[in-house]
mmCIF file with all atom_site columns, C-alpha atoms in Angstrom:
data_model
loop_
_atom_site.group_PDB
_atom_site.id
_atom_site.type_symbol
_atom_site.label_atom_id
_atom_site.label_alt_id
_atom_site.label_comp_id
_atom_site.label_asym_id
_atom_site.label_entity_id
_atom_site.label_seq_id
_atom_site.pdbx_PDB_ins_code
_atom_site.Cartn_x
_atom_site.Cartn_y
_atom_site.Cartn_z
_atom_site.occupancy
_atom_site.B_iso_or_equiv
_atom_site.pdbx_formal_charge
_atom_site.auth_seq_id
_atom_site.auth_comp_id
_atom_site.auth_asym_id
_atom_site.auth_atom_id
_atom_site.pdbx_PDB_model_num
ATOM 1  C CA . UNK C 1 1  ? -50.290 -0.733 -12.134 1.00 82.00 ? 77  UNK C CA 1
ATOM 2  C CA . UNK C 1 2  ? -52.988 1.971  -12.858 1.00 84.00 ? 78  UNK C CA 1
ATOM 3  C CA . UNK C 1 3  ? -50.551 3.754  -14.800 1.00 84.00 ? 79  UNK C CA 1
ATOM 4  C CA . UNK C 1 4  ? -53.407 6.703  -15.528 1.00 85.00 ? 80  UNK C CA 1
ATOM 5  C CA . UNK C 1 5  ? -52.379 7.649  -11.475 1.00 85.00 ? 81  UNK C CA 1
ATOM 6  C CA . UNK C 1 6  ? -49.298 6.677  -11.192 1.00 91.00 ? 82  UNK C CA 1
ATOM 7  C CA . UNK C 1 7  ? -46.308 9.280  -9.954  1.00 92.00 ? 83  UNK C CA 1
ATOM 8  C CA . UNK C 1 8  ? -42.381 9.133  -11.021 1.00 93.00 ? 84  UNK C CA 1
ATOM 9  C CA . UNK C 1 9  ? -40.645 8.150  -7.961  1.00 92.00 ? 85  UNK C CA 1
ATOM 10 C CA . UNK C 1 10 ? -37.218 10.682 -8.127  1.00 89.00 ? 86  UNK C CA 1
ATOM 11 C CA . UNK C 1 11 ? -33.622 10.157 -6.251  1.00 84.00 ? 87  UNK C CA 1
ATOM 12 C CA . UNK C 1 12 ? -32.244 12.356 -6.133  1.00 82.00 ? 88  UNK C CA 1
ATOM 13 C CA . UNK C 1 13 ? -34.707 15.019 -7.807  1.00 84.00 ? 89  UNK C CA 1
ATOM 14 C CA . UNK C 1 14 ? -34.630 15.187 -11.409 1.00 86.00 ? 90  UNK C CA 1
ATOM 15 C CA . UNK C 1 15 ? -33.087 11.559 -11.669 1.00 89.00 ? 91  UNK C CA 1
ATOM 16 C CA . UNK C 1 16 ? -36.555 9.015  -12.600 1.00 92.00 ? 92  UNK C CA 1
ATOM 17 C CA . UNK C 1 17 ? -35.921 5.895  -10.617 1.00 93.00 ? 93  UNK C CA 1
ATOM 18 C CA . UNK C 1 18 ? -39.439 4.417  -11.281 1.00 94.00 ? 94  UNK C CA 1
ATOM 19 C CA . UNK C 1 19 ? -43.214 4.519  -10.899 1.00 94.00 ? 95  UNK C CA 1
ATOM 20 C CA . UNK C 1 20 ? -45.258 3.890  -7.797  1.00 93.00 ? 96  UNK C CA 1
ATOM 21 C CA . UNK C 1 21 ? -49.097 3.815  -8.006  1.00 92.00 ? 97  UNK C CA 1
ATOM 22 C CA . UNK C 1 22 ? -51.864 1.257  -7.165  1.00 91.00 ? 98  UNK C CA 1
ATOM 23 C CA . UNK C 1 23 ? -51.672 -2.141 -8.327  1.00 83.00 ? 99  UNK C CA 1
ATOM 24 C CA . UNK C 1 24 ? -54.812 -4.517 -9.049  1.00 76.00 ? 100 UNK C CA 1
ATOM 25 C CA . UNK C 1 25 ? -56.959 -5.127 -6.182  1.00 78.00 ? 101 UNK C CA 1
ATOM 26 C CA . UNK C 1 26 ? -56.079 -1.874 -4.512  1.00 80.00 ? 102 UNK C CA 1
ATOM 27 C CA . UNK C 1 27 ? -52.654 -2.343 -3.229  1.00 84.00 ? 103 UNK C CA 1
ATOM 28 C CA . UNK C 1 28 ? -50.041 0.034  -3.639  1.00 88.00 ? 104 UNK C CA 1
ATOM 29 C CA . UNK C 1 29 ? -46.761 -1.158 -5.571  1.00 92.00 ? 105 UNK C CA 1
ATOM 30 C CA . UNK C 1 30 ? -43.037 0.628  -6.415  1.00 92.00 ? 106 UNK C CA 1
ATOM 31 C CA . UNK C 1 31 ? -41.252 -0.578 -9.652  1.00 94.00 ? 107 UNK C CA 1
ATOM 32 C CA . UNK C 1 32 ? -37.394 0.907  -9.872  1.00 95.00 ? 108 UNK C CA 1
ATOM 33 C CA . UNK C 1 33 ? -35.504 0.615  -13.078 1.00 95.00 ? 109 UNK C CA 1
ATOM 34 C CA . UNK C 1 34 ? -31.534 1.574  -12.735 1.00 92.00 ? 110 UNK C CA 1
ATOM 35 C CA . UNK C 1 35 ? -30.695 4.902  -12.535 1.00 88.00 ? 111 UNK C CA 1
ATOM 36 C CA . UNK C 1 36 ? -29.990 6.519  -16.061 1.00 88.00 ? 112 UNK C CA 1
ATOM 37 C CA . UNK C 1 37 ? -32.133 4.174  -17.171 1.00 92.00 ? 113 UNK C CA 1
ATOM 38 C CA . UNK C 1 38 ? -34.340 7.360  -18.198 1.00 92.00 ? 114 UNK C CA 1
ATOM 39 C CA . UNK C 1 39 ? -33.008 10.679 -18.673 1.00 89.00 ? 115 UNK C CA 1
ATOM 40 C CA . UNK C 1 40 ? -32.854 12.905 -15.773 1.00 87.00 ? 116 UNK C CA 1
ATOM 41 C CA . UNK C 1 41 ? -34.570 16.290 -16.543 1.00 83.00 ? 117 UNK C CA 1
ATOM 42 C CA . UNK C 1 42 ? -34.903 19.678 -14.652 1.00 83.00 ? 118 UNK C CA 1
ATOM 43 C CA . UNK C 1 43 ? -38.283 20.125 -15.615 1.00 86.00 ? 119 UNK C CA 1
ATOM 44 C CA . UNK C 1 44 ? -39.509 16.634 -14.431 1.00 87.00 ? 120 UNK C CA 1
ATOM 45 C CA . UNK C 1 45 ? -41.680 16.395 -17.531 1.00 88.00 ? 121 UNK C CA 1
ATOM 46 C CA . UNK C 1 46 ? -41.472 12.378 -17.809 1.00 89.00 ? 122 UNK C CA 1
ATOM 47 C CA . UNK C 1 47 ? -44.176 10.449 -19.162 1.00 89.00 ? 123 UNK C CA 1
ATOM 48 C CA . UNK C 1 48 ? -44.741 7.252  -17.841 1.00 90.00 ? 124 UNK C CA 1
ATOM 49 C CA . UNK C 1 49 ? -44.493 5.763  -21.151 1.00 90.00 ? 125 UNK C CA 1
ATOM 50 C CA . UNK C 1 50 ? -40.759 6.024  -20.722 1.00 91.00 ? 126 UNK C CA 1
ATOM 51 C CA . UNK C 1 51 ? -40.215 3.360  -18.587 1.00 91.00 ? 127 UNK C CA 1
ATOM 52 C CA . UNK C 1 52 ? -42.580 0.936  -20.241 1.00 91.00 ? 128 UNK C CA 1
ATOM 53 C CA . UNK C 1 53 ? -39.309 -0.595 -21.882 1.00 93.00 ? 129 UNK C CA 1
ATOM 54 C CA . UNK C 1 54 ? -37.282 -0.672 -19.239 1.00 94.00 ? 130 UNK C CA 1
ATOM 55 C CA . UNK C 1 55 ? -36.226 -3.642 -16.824 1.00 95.00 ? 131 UNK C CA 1
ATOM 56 C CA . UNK C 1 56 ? -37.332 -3.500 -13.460 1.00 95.00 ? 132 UNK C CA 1
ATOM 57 C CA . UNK C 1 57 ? -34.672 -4.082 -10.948 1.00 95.00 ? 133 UNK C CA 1
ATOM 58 C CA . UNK C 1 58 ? -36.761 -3.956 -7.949  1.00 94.00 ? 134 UNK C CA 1
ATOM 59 C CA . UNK C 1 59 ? -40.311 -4.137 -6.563  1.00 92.00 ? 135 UNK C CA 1
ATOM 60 C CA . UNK C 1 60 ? -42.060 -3.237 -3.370  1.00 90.00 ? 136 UNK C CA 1
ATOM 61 C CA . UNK C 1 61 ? -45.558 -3.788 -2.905  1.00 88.00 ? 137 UNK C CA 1
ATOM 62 C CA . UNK C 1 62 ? -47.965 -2.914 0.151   1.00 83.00 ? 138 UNK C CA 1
ATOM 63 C CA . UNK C 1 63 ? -50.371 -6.116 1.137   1.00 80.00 ? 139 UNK C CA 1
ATOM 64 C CA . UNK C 1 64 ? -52.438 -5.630 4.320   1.00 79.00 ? 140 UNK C CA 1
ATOM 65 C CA . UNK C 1 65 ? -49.764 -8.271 6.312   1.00 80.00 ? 141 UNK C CA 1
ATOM 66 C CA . UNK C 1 66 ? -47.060 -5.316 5.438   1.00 78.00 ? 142 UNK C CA 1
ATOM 67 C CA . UNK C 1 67 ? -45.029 -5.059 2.569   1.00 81.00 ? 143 UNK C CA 1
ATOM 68 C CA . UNK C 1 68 ? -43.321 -7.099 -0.051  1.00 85.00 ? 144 UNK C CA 1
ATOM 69 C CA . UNK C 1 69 ? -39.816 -5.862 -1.321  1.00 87.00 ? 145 UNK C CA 1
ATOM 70 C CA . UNK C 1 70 ? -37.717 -7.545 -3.524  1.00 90.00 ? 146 UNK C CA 1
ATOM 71 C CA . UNK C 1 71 ? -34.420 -6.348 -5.489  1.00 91.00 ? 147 UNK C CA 1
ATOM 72 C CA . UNK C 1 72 ? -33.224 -2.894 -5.521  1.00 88.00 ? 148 UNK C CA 1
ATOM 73 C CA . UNK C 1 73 ? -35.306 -0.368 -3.588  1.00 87.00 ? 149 UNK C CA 1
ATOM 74 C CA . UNK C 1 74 ? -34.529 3.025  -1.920  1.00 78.00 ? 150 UNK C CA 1
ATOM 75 C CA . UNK C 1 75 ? -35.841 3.895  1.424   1.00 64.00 ? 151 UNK C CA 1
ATOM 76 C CA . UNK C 1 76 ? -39.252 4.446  0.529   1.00 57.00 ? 152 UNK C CA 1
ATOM 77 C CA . UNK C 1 77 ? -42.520 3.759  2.329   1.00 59.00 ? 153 UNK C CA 1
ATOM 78 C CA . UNK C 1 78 ? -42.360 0.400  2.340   1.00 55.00 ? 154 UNK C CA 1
ATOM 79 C CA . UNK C 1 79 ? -38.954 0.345  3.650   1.00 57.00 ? 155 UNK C CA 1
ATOM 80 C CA . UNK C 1 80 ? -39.889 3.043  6.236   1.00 61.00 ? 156 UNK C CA 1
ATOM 81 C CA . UNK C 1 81 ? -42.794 0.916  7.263   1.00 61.00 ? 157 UNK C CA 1
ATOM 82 C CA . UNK C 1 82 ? -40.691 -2.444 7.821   1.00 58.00 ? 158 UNK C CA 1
ATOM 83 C CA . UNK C 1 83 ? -38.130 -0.492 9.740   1.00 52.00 ? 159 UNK C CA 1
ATOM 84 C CA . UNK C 1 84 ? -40.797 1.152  12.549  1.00 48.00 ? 160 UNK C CA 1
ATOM 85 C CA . UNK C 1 85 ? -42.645 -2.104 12.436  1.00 50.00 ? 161 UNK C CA 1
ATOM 86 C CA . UNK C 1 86 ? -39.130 -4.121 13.137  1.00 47.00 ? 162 UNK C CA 1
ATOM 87 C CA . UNK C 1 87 ? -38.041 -1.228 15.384  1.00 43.00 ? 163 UNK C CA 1
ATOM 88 C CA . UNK C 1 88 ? -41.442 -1.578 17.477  1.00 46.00 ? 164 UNK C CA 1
#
C-alpha cells in the first residue's frame, strides 16, 4: 500500500480500525487491525506509522472482476459493492 496516500479508515469516529489506500498496480485495498488495537483519539491525529506493527485481521481489495474480502471487514465499499452487485 502507498502508504504516502493512504487514509485511516474510522468506526465509529475517533476509533482507527485500519488504512485503505492504493495497492501495487493501481488497485485499491482495506487492511483492519482489531479495534483498540490503536488508540482512539478526538483529534484524529494518527499517523500511519501506528499500525505498521499491528496484525491485520482482515483485508478487502478492489480487482477489476469486483472485490476480494477476506477476514474481518466493516461495511465498506467493497462490501457495499458486492451487496448491489448480488442484489442486481
Amino acid at each position: 500500500m502507498k502508504t504516502d496516500t493512504a487514509r485511516i479508515i474510522e468506526e465509529p469516529p475517533g476509533v482507527p480500525r485500519g488504512v485503505s489506500g492504493e495497492a501495487s498496480g493501481g488497485s485499491f485495498v482495506e487492511l483492519y487491525v482489531r479495534r483498540g488495537a490503536v488508540p482512539m483519539s478526538t483529534k484524529r491525529d494518527w499517523e500511519i506509522s501506528a499500525f505498521f506493527d499491528q496484525s491485520v485481521i482482515g483485508v478487502a481489495r478492489e480487482f477489476e472482476s469486483g472485490w476480494a474480502i477476506s477476514g474481518e471487514v466493516m461495511l465498506t465499499r467493497a462490501q457495499a459493492a458486492a451487496t448491489t452487485k448480488k442484489n442486481e
